[in-house]
Tab-separated table of C-alpha atoms and ligand atoms in Angstrom:
chain	number	residue	atom	x	y	z
W	1	MET	CA	-115.207	106.099	-85.075
W	2	ASN	CA	-117.786	105.958	-82.332
W	3	GLU	CA	-119.010	108.968	-80.430
W	4	THR	CA	-118.805	112.466	-81.835
W	5	LEU	CA	-116.276	114.524	-79.938
W	6	ASP	CA	-116.821	117.947	-78.527
W	7	ILE	CA	-114.727	120.217	-80.746
W	8	THR	CA	-114.878	123.974	-80.219
W	9	VAL	CA	-114.954	125.754	-83.559
W	10	THR	CA	-113.791	129.344	-84.019
W	11	LYS	CA	-114.106	130.519	-87.598
W	12	THR	CA	-111.748	132.971	-89.210
W	13	GLU	CA	-113.160	136.426	-89.845
W	14	GLN	CA	-111.187	136.848	-93.017
W	15	THR	CA	-110.664	133.915	-95.366
W	16	ARG	CA	-107.392	133.882	-97.286
W	17	LEU	CA	-108.943	131.828	-100.100
W	18	THR	CA	-109.560	134.900	-102.212
W	19	VAL	CA	-105.930	136.077	-102.007
W	20	THR	CA	-104.344	132.653	-102.563
W	21	ASP	CA	-102.971	131.853	-105.988
W	22	PHE	CA	-103.638	128.149	-106.472
W	23	SER	CA	-101.402	128.103	-109.549
W	24	GLN	CA	-98.406	129.103	-107.386
W	25	LEU	CA	-98.170	126.679	-104.503
W	26	PRO	CA	-94.645	126.070	-103.246
W	27	PHE	CA	-94.830	122.936	-101.042
W	28	GLY	CA	-95.798	123.579	-97.434
W	29	LYS	CA	-95.828	127.363	-97.450
W	30	VAL	CA	-99.476	128.245	-97.917
W	31	PHE	CA	-101.724	127.107	-95.080
W	32	SER	CA	-105.493	126.773	-95.125
W	33	ASP	CA	-107.644	129.099	-93.043
W	34	HIS	CA	-107.922	126.798	-90.036
W	35	MET	CA	-105.972	124.344	-87.912
W	36	PHE	CA	-106.918	121.764	-85.311
W	37	ILE	CA	-105.351	121.686	-81.855
W	38	ALA	CA	-105.648	119.346	-78.866
W	39	GLU	CA	-103.737	119.509	-75.600
W	40	TYR	CA	-102.508	116.713	-73.374
W	41	GLU	CA	-102.414	117.371	-69.675
W	42	ASN	CA	-102.895	115.242	-66.529
W	43	GLY	CA	-102.993	112.121	-68.652
W	44	GLU	CA	-105.834	113.292	-70.900
W	45	TRP	CA	-106.398	114.950	-74.257
W	46	THR	CA	-108.493	118.080	-73.765
W	47	ASN	CA	-109.373	121.431	-75.272
W	48	LEU	CA	-110.127	120.135	-78.763
W	49	GLN	CA	-110.500	123.039	-81.127
W	50	VAL	CA	-110.654	124.173	-84.703
W	51	LEU	CA	-109.368	127.725	-84.903
W	52	PRO	CA	-107.841	130.150	-87.413
W	53	TYR	CA	-104.361	129.052	-88.522
W	54	GLY	CA	-101.730	131.187	-86.826
W	55	PRO	CA	-99.020	131.436	-84.176
W	56	ILE	CA	-99.488	129.926	-80.751
W	57	LEU	CA	-97.893	131.356	-77.637
W	58	MET	CA	-95.264	129.165	-76.019
W	59	SER	CA	-92.472	129.226	-73.465
W	60	PRO	CA	-88.947	129.007	-74.908
W	61	ALA	CA	-88.350	126.346	-72.250
W	62	ILE	CA	-90.697	123.776	-73.799
W	63	SER	CA	-88.929	120.448	-73.911
W	64	ALA	CA	-89.616	119.772	-77.610
W	65	LEU	CA	-87.149	122.555	-78.410
W	66	HIS	CA	-84.432	121.279	-76.094
W	67	TYR	CA	-84.722	117.504	-76.199
W	68	GLY	CA	-86.608	116.846	-79.406
W	69	GLN	CA	-89.797	115.086	-78.378
W	70	ALA	CA	-91.559	115.924	-81.628
W	71	ILE	CA	-93.217	113.696	-84.219
W	72	PHE	CA	-95.201	114.266	-87.372
W	73	GLU	CA	-97.096	112.602	-90.207
W	74	GLY	CA	-97.954	113.434	-93.791
W	75	MET	CA	-100.942	112.389	-95.889
W	76	LYS	CA	-103.140	113.861	-98.586
W	77	ALA	CA	-106.779	114.659	-99.276
W	78	TYR	CA	-107.943	114.539	-102.886
W	79	ARG	CA	-110.898	116.080	-104.675
W	80	LEU	CA	-112.605	113.141	-106.334
W	81	ALA	CA	-114.107	113.172	-109.807
W	82	ASP	CA	-117.586	113.471	-108.210
W	83	GLY	CA	-116.606	116.497	-106.106
W	84	LYS	CA	-116.327	114.659	-102.789
W	85	VAL	CA	-113.123	114.739	-100.742
W	86	SER	CA	-111.190	111.597	-99.901
W	87	VAL	CA	-108.250	111.156	-97.548
W	88	PHE	CA	-105.926	108.408	-98.719
W	89	ARG	CA	-105.129	105.623	-96.206
W	90	ALA	CA	-105.385	107.904	-93.139
W	91	GLU	CA	-105.642	104.810	-90.956
W	92	LYS	CA	-102.029	103.897	-91.783
W	93	ASN	CA	-100.794	107.350	-90.886
W	94	PHE	CA	-102.736	107.232	-87.637
W	95	GLU	CA	-101.137	103.908	-86.685
W	96	ARG	CA	-97.659	105.086	-87.602
W	97	PHE	CA	-98.120	108.325	-85.660
W	98	ASN	CA	-98.739	106.336	-82.497
W	99	LYS	CA	-95.782	104.038	-83.220
W	100	SER	CA	-93.611	107.138	-83.421
W	101	ALA	CA	-95.218	108.472	-80.217
W	102	THR	CA	-94.476	105.275	-78.291
W	103	ARG	CA	-90.827	105.259	-79.361
W	104	MET	CA	-90.414	108.895	-78.306
W	105	ALA	CA	-92.076	108.277	-74.903
W	106	MET	CA	-95.049	110.426	-75.902
W	107	PRO	CA	-98.745	109.670	-75.300
W	108	SER	CA	-100.838	108.041	-78.027
W	109	ILE	CA	-103.477	110.085	-79.731
W	110	PRO	CA	-106.910	108.438	-79.703
W	111	GLU	CA	-108.185	107.471	-83.145
W	112	ASP	CA	-111.337	109.553	-82.685
W	113	ILE	CA	-109.369	112.740	-82.127
W	114	PHE	CA	-107.068	112.095	-85.086
W	115	MET	CA	-109.852	111.212	-87.519
W	116	GLN	CA	-112.543	113.601	-86.321
W	117	GLY	CA	-109.966	116.387	-86.223
W	118	ILE	CA	-109.210	115.764	-89.906
W	119	ALA	CA	-112.904	115.546	-90.758
W	120	ALA	CA	-113.682	118.787	-88.910
W	121	LEU	CA	-110.879	120.637	-90.665
W	122	ILE	CA	-111.842	119.391	-94.095
W	123	GLU	CA	-115.433	120.342	-93.457
W	124	ILE	CA	-114.579	123.914	-92.535
W	125	ASP	CA	-111.800	124.285	-95.138
W	126	ASN	CA	-113.432	122.208	-97.865
W	127	LYS	CA	-112.780	124.906	-100.470
W	128	TRP	CA	-109.046	124.601	-99.789
W	129	VAL	CA	-109.024	121.112	-101.342
W	130	PRO	CA	-107.954	121.895	-104.904
W	131	ASN	CA	-109.860	120.398	-107.824
W	132	GLN	CA	-107.205	120.368	-110.550
W	133	ASP	CA	-105.480	117.208	-111.684
W	134	GLY	CA	-102.294	116.533	-109.721
W	135	TYR	CA	-103.325	118.812	-106.844
W	136	SER	CA	-104.232	117.809	-103.299
W	137	LEU	CA	-104.497	119.061	-99.750
W	138	TYR	CA	-101.485	117.921	-97.739
W	139	ILE	CA	-102.364	117.126	-94.110
W	140	ARG	CA	-99.641	117.495	-91.507
W	141	PRO	CA	-100.319	116.071	-88.023
W	142	VAL	CA	-97.676	117.038	-85.474
W	143	MET	CA	-97.200	116.434	-81.733
W	144	PHE	CA	-94.622	118.097	-79.518
W	145	ALA	CA	-93.678	118.284	-75.839
W	146	THR	CA	-94.719	121.463	-74.058
W	147	ASP	CA	-93.444	121.122	-70.479
W	148	PRO	CA	-91.582	124.356	-69.664
W	149	TYR	CA	-88.982	122.365	-67.746
W	150	LEU	CA	-85.270	121.830	-68.433
W	151	GLY	CA	-84.818	118.475	-66.743
W	152	VAL	CA	-84.227	115.637	-69.186
W	153	LYS	CA	-87.346	113.508	-68.888
W	154	ALA	CA	-90.433	112.718	-70.904
W	155	SER	CA	-92.709	115.744	-70.850
W	156	ASP	CA	-96.037	115.641	-69.027
W	157	LYS	CA	-97.709	118.030	-71.473
W	158	TYR	CA	-98.071	117.899	-75.234
W	159	THR	CA	-99.770	119.716	-78.063
W	160	PHE	CA	-101.232	117.879	-81.046
W	161	ALA	CA	-101.969	119.925	-84.145
W	162	LEU	CA	-103.293	119.302	-87.629
W	163	LEU	CA	-102.219	121.721	-90.335
W	164	THR	CA	-103.320	121.585	-93.939
W	165	THR	CA	-101.674	123.043	-96.989
W	166	PRO	CA	-102.853	122.876	-100.612
W	167	THR	CA	-100.200	121.484	-102.942
W	168	GLY	CA	-99.701	121.494	-106.668
W	169	PRO	CA	-98.335	118.779	-108.925
W	170	TYR	CA	-94.908	117.649	-107.876
W	171	TYR	CA	-92.253	118.347	-110.444
W	172	SER	CA	-90.588	114.961	-110.725
W	173	LYS	CA	-87.603	115.196	-112.961
W	174	ALA	CA	-85.290	112.197	-112.666
W	175	LEU	CA	-83.046	112.591	-109.644
W	176	LYS	CA	-79.291	112.409	-109.488
W	177	VAL	CA	-78.632	110.708	-106.158
W	178	LYS	CA	-75.519	109.906	-104.160
W	179	ILE	CA	-75.025	106.688	-102.234
W	180	GLU	CA	-73.918	108.050	-98.874
W	181	THR	CA	-71.203	106.050	-97.134
W	182	GLU	CA	-69.978	108.518	-94.517
W	183	TYR	CA	-73.051	109.920	-92.766
W	184	THR	CA	-76.017	107.790	-91.697
W	185	ARG	CA	-79.727	108.381	-91.185
W	186	ALA	CA	-80.596	105.591	-88.787
W	187	ASP	CA	-79.099	102.754	-86.791
W	188	GLU	CA	-80.373	99.512	-85.256
W	189	GLY	CA	-82.127	100.202	-81.987
W	190	GLY	CA	-82.520	103.863	-82.895
W	191	VAL	CA	-85.484	105.880	-84.110
W	192	GLY	CA	-85.268	105.491	-87.885
W	193	TYR	CA	-88.719	103.938	-88.162
W	194	ALA	CA	-90.320	106.891	-86.367
W	195	LYS	CA	-91.255	110.149	-88.052
W	196	THR	CA	-89.463	112.195	-85.431
W	197	ALA	CA	-87.902	115.620	-85.874
W	198	GLY	CA	-84.288	114.652	-85.150
W	199	ASN	CA	-84.157	112.204	-88.053
W	200	TYR	CA	-84.664	115.088	-90.448
W	201	ALA	CA	-82.372	117.485	-88.580
W	202	ARG	CA	-79.465	115.036	-88.815
W	203	SER	CA	-79.984	114.581	-92.548
W	204	LEU	CA	-79.738	118.272	-93.462
W	205	TYR	CA	-75.969	118.692	-93.328
W	206	PRO	CA	-75.141	115.538	-95.356
W	207	PHE	CA	-77.852	116.574	-97.806
W	208	ALA	CA	-76.342	120.052	-98.211
W	209	GLU	CA	-72.898	118.497	-98.756
W	210	ALA	CA	-74.300	116.198	-101.451
W	211	GLN	CA	-75.986	119.168	-103.118
W	212	LYS	CA	-72.647	120.966	-103.244
W	213	GLU	CA	-71.344	117.962	-105.179
W	214	GLY	CA	-74.192	118.345	-107.666
W	215	PHE	CA	-76.629	115.713	-106.360
W	216	ASP	CA	-80.362	116.190	-105.800
W	217	GLN	CA	-80.728	113.640	-103.028
W	218	LEU	CA	-78.994	110.963	-100.954
W	219	ILE	CA	-79.361	107.218	-100.750
W	220	TRP	CA	-78.763	106.165	-97.174
W	221	THR	CA	-76.851	102.980	-96.456
W	222	ASP	CA	-76.839	100.890	-93.272
W	223	ALA	CA	-74.843	102.376	-90.404
W	224	VAL	CA	-72.728	99.246	-89.785
W	225	SER	CA	-71.204	98.271	-93.130
W	226	HIS	CA	-72.536	100.846	-95.621
W	227	GLU	CA	-73.045	97.872	-97.940
W	228	PHE	CA	-76.843	97.854	-97.892
W	229	ILE	CA	-79.249	100.393	-99.281
W	230	GLU	CA	-81.969	101.668	-96.958
W	231	GLU	CA	-83.860	104.768	-98.101
W	232	ALA	CA	-83.682	107.767	-100.406
W	233	GLY	CA	-83.707	111.057	-98.522
W	234	THR	CA	-87.140	111.047	-96.905
W	235	ALA	CA	-88.714	108.448	-99.167
W	236	ASN	CA	-88.518	104.692	-99.632
W	237	LEU	CA	-86.595	103.184	-102.516
W	238	ILE	CA	-87.896	100.674	-105.023
W	239	PHE	CA	-85.972	98.994	-107.861
W	240	VAL	CA	-86.961	96.776	-110.740
W	241	ILE	CA	-84.394	93.996	-111.156
W	242	ASP	CA	-84.982	91.117	-113.596
W	243	GLY	CA	-88.555	92.336	-113.928
W	244	LYS	CA	-89.221	91.974	-110.184
W	245	LEU	CA	-89.974	94.807	-107.788
W	246	VAL	CA	-87.143	94.799	-105.234
W	247	THR	CA	-87.208	97.009	-102.144
W	248	PRO	CA	-85.279	97.140	-98.849
W	249	SER	CA	-87.330	95.373	-96.198
W	250	VAL	CA	-88.842	97.475	-93.435
W	251	ARG	CA	-86.752	97.334	-90.255
W	252	SER	CA	-85.841	99.625	-87.377
W	253	THR	CA	-83.764	101.715	-89.784
W	254	VAL	CA	-86.217	101.752	-92.697
W	255	LEU	CA	-89.468	103.662	-92.330
W	256	ASP	CA	-92.636	101.753	-93.173
W	257	GLY	CA	-93.896	104.074	-95.935
W	258	VAL	CA	-97.565	104.097	-96.888
W	259	THR	CA	-96.688	104.772	-100.532
W	260	ARG	CA	-94.219	101.865	-100.518
W	261	ASP	CA	-96.853	99.549	-99.060
W	262	THR	CA	-99.451	100.780	-101.561
W	263	ILE	CA	-97.130	100.223	-104.518
W	264	ILE	CA	-96.261	96.702	-103.314
W	265	LYS	CA	-99.965	95.820	-103.082
W	266	LEU	CA	-100.714	97.241	-106.535
W	267	ALA	CA	-97.701	95.487	-108.082
W	268	LYS	CA	-98.705	92.117	-106.606
W	269	LYS	CA	-102.216	92.588	-107.893
W	270	ALA	CA	-100.818	93.326	-111.339
W	271	GLY	CA	-98.939	90.020	-111.186
W	272	ILE	CA	-95.505	91.545	-110.649
W	273	GLU	CA	-93.244	89.587	-108.320
W	274	VAL	CA	-92.151	91.575	-105.243
W	275	GLU	CA	-89.070	90.975	-103.099
W	276	GLU	CA	-88.757	92.757	-99.750
W	277	ARG	CA	-85.256	92.035	-98.528
W	278	ARG	CA	-81.870	93.568	-97.954
W	279	VAL	CA	-80.579	95.177	-101.138
W	280	SER	CA	-76.822	95.599	-101.462
W	281	VAL	CA	-75.076	98.533	-103.083
W	282	LYS	CA	-73.101	96.000	-105.121
W	283	GLU	CA	-76.265	94.434	-106.543
W	284	VAL	CA	-77.571	97.826	-107.616
W	285	ILE	CA	-74.333	99.014	-109.231
W	286	GLU	CA	-73.860	95.679	-111.017
W	287	GLY	CA	-77.502	95.709	-112.081
W	288	ILE	CA	-77.037	99.109	-113.709
W	289	GLU	CA	-73.876	97.905	-115.467
W	290	ASN	CA	-75.293	94.633	-116.778
W	291	GLY	CA	-78.725	96.001	-117.623
W	292	ARG	CA	-80.706	93.819	-115.197
W	293	LEU	CA	-81.799	96.869	-113.188
W	294	THR	CA	-84.360	98.587	-115.385
W	295	ASP	CA	-86.087	100.997	-113.013
W	296	ALA	CA	-85.393	102.816	-109.740
W	297	PHE	CA	-87.605	105.291	-107.958
W	298	ALA	CA	-88.264	106.983	-104.652
W	299	ALA	CA	-91.744	106.435	-103.166
W	300	GLY	CA	-93.380	108.835	-100.728
W	301	THR	CA	-96.550	110.833	-100.113
W	302	ALA	CA	-95.187	114.143	-101.399
W	303	ALA	CA	-94.114	113.038	-104.888
W	304	THR	CA	-95.638	109.519	-105.106
W	305	VAL	CA	-93.051	108.181	-107.563
W	306	THR	CA	-89.848	110.040	-108.374
W	307	PRO	CA	-87.603	108.378	-110.952
W	308	ILE	CA	-83.891	108.077	-110.213
W	309	GLY	CA	-81.831	108.950	-113.259
W	310	GLU	CA	-78.253	108.726	-112.037
W	311	ILE	CA	-76.526	107.203	-109.029
W	312	GLY	CA	-73.180	108.401	-107.683
W	313	TYR	CA	-71.029	105.951	-105.763
W	314	GLN	CA	-67.430	106.343	-104.642
W	315	GLY	CA	-66.726	109.149	-107.055
W	316	GLN	CA	-68.299	107.523	-110.097
W	317	VAL	CA	-71.666	108.334	-111.637
W	318	TYR	CA	-73.790	105.527	-113.056
W	319	LYS	CA	-76.513	106.400	-115.534
W	320	LEU	CA	-79.738	104.409	-115.333
W	321	THR	CA	-82.227	103.636	-118.085
W	322	ASP	CA	-84.077	106.548	-119.682
W	323	PRO	CA	-87.018	107.325	-117.323
W	324	SER	CA	-89.397	107.667	-120.284
W	325	THR	CA	-88.906	103.935	-121.013
W	326	ARG	CA	-89.901	102.766	-117.518
W	327	THR	CA	-93.251	101.133	-117.931
W	328	VAL	CA	-93.435	99.393	-114.535
W	329	SER	CA	-93.234	102.470	-112.315
W	330	ALA	CA	-95.227	104.611	-114.740
W	331	GLY	CA	-98.033	102.030	-114.796
W	332	ILE	CA	-98.183	101.710	-111.022
W	333	ALA	CA	-98.041	105.488	-110.525
W	334	LYS	CA	-100.957	105.937	-112.916
W	335	THR	CA	-103.087	103.273	-111.228
W	336	LEU	CA	-102.343	104.792	-107.836
W	337	ASN	CA	-103.288	108.283	-108.974
W	338	ASP	CA	-106.480	107.049	-110.613
W	339	ILE	CA	-107.544	105.407	-107.346
W	340	ARG	CA	-106.709	108.527	-105.333
W	341	TYR	CA	-108.812	110.755	-107.599
W	342	GLY	CA	-111.700	108.299	-107.794
W	343	LEU	CA	-111.052	107.525	-111.473
W	344	ALA	CA	-110.427	103.814	-110.852
W	345	PRO	CA	-112.243	101.404	-108.518
W	346	ASP	CA	-110.951	101.554	-104.941
W	347	GLU	CA	-110.741	97.778	-104.501
W	348	PHE	CA	-108.588	97.948	-101.387
W	349	GLY	CA	-110.823	100.445	-99.573
W	350	TRP	CA	-108.076	103.068	-99.347
W	351	ASN	CA	-110.219	106.159	-99.852
W	352	TRP	CA	-111.870	107.638	-96.782
W	353	ILE	CA	-114.646	109.942	-97.978
W	354	VAL	CA	-114.940	112.820	-95.520
H	1	PLP	C1	-92.417	109.923	-94.629
H	1	PLP	C2	-91.220	109.095	-94.990
H	1	PLP	C3	-91.260	108.100	-95.987
H	1	PLP	C4	-92.446	107.904	-96.898
H	1	PLP	O1	-93.569	107.495	-96.233
H	1	PLP	P1	-95.023	107.704	-96.891
H	1	PLP	O2	-95.923	107.146	-95.881
H	1	PLP	O3	-95.034	106.951	-98.160
H	1	PLP	O4	-95.176	109.170	-97.128
H	1	PLP	C5	-90.146	107.303	-96.173
H	1	PLP	N1	-89.025	107.488	-95.450
H	1	PLP	C6	-88.937	108.449	-94.503
H	1	PLP	C7	-87.682	108.586	-93.742
H	1	PLP	C8	-90.027	109.280	-94.256
H	1	PLP	O5	-89.934	110.232	-93.337
């Protein structure tokens, strides 16, 4: 970060801190007092402001609503043991945000605006960063097209916003997941690697169908053959097979998760062999049956590590090892959490103290 940007700050007249129950925090429903907004017009980002969180006035013709130019990110700020606040690997989220922007024909956001916006928000809403174990402040950057114009073309105007929401410990009971072989999340040449709104919209119906069948989540397979495993819902998937960490390689249909990358780095450092490659459904089912697959979990910012307990495939349900016996994922999850809360040395330089 170089020069300090000119950010207009308007403080709320009435904080909601006093009426917020930090022991009851359903994910993403309680927002902090302030938000950050920047507007893109005539090829420039302008009108940088921190202002009270609340509705913004918009035309119903804005192109984000009609043609889906909308992207987002998700990362977390943690209250460290010494009281300071750290944002975990924000740099990675910044880079991925602009990758998503490029794919959706949207302008990049300058690093200064992204980072200084976060810093300004955390400064003003510092008290919204919880201090209990397992809690954090979830940061949601979003950008959407605001041209009030119905022609199908890339918008000329955009709004960038940063919202923050305090979150409690994620309840991670072992999931019962279904290997999906009818609907798909992403295809080669598509937008699967971008965090863009439509990817989540298209997943909702298949997800609801799977829930009706008694599953908690889906495992997406490749769109061509349905023989290869790609992701779990909105998280990456990691297996332990023959003692090695095995995960689908990042490609145009597999999102490059920060948690996935972090876990790979920690595993390698712990001397665990890691294989990033295509992972077939057959290998996973056989691995469960012959006992070579000893661990399976979803990895993402929201829950960090969520164990998979059962996998449904073609009408049959396969039970995995008892999650309480899974030392590999439990060990990595603990190390990761200790780093995020400043309880273990941050050897990789992942914590950005704001
Ligand atoms: C956000 C997301 C992930 C997880 O990425 P993190 O950076 O670890 O939070 C994985 N897959 C999809 C489809 C996602 O949207």
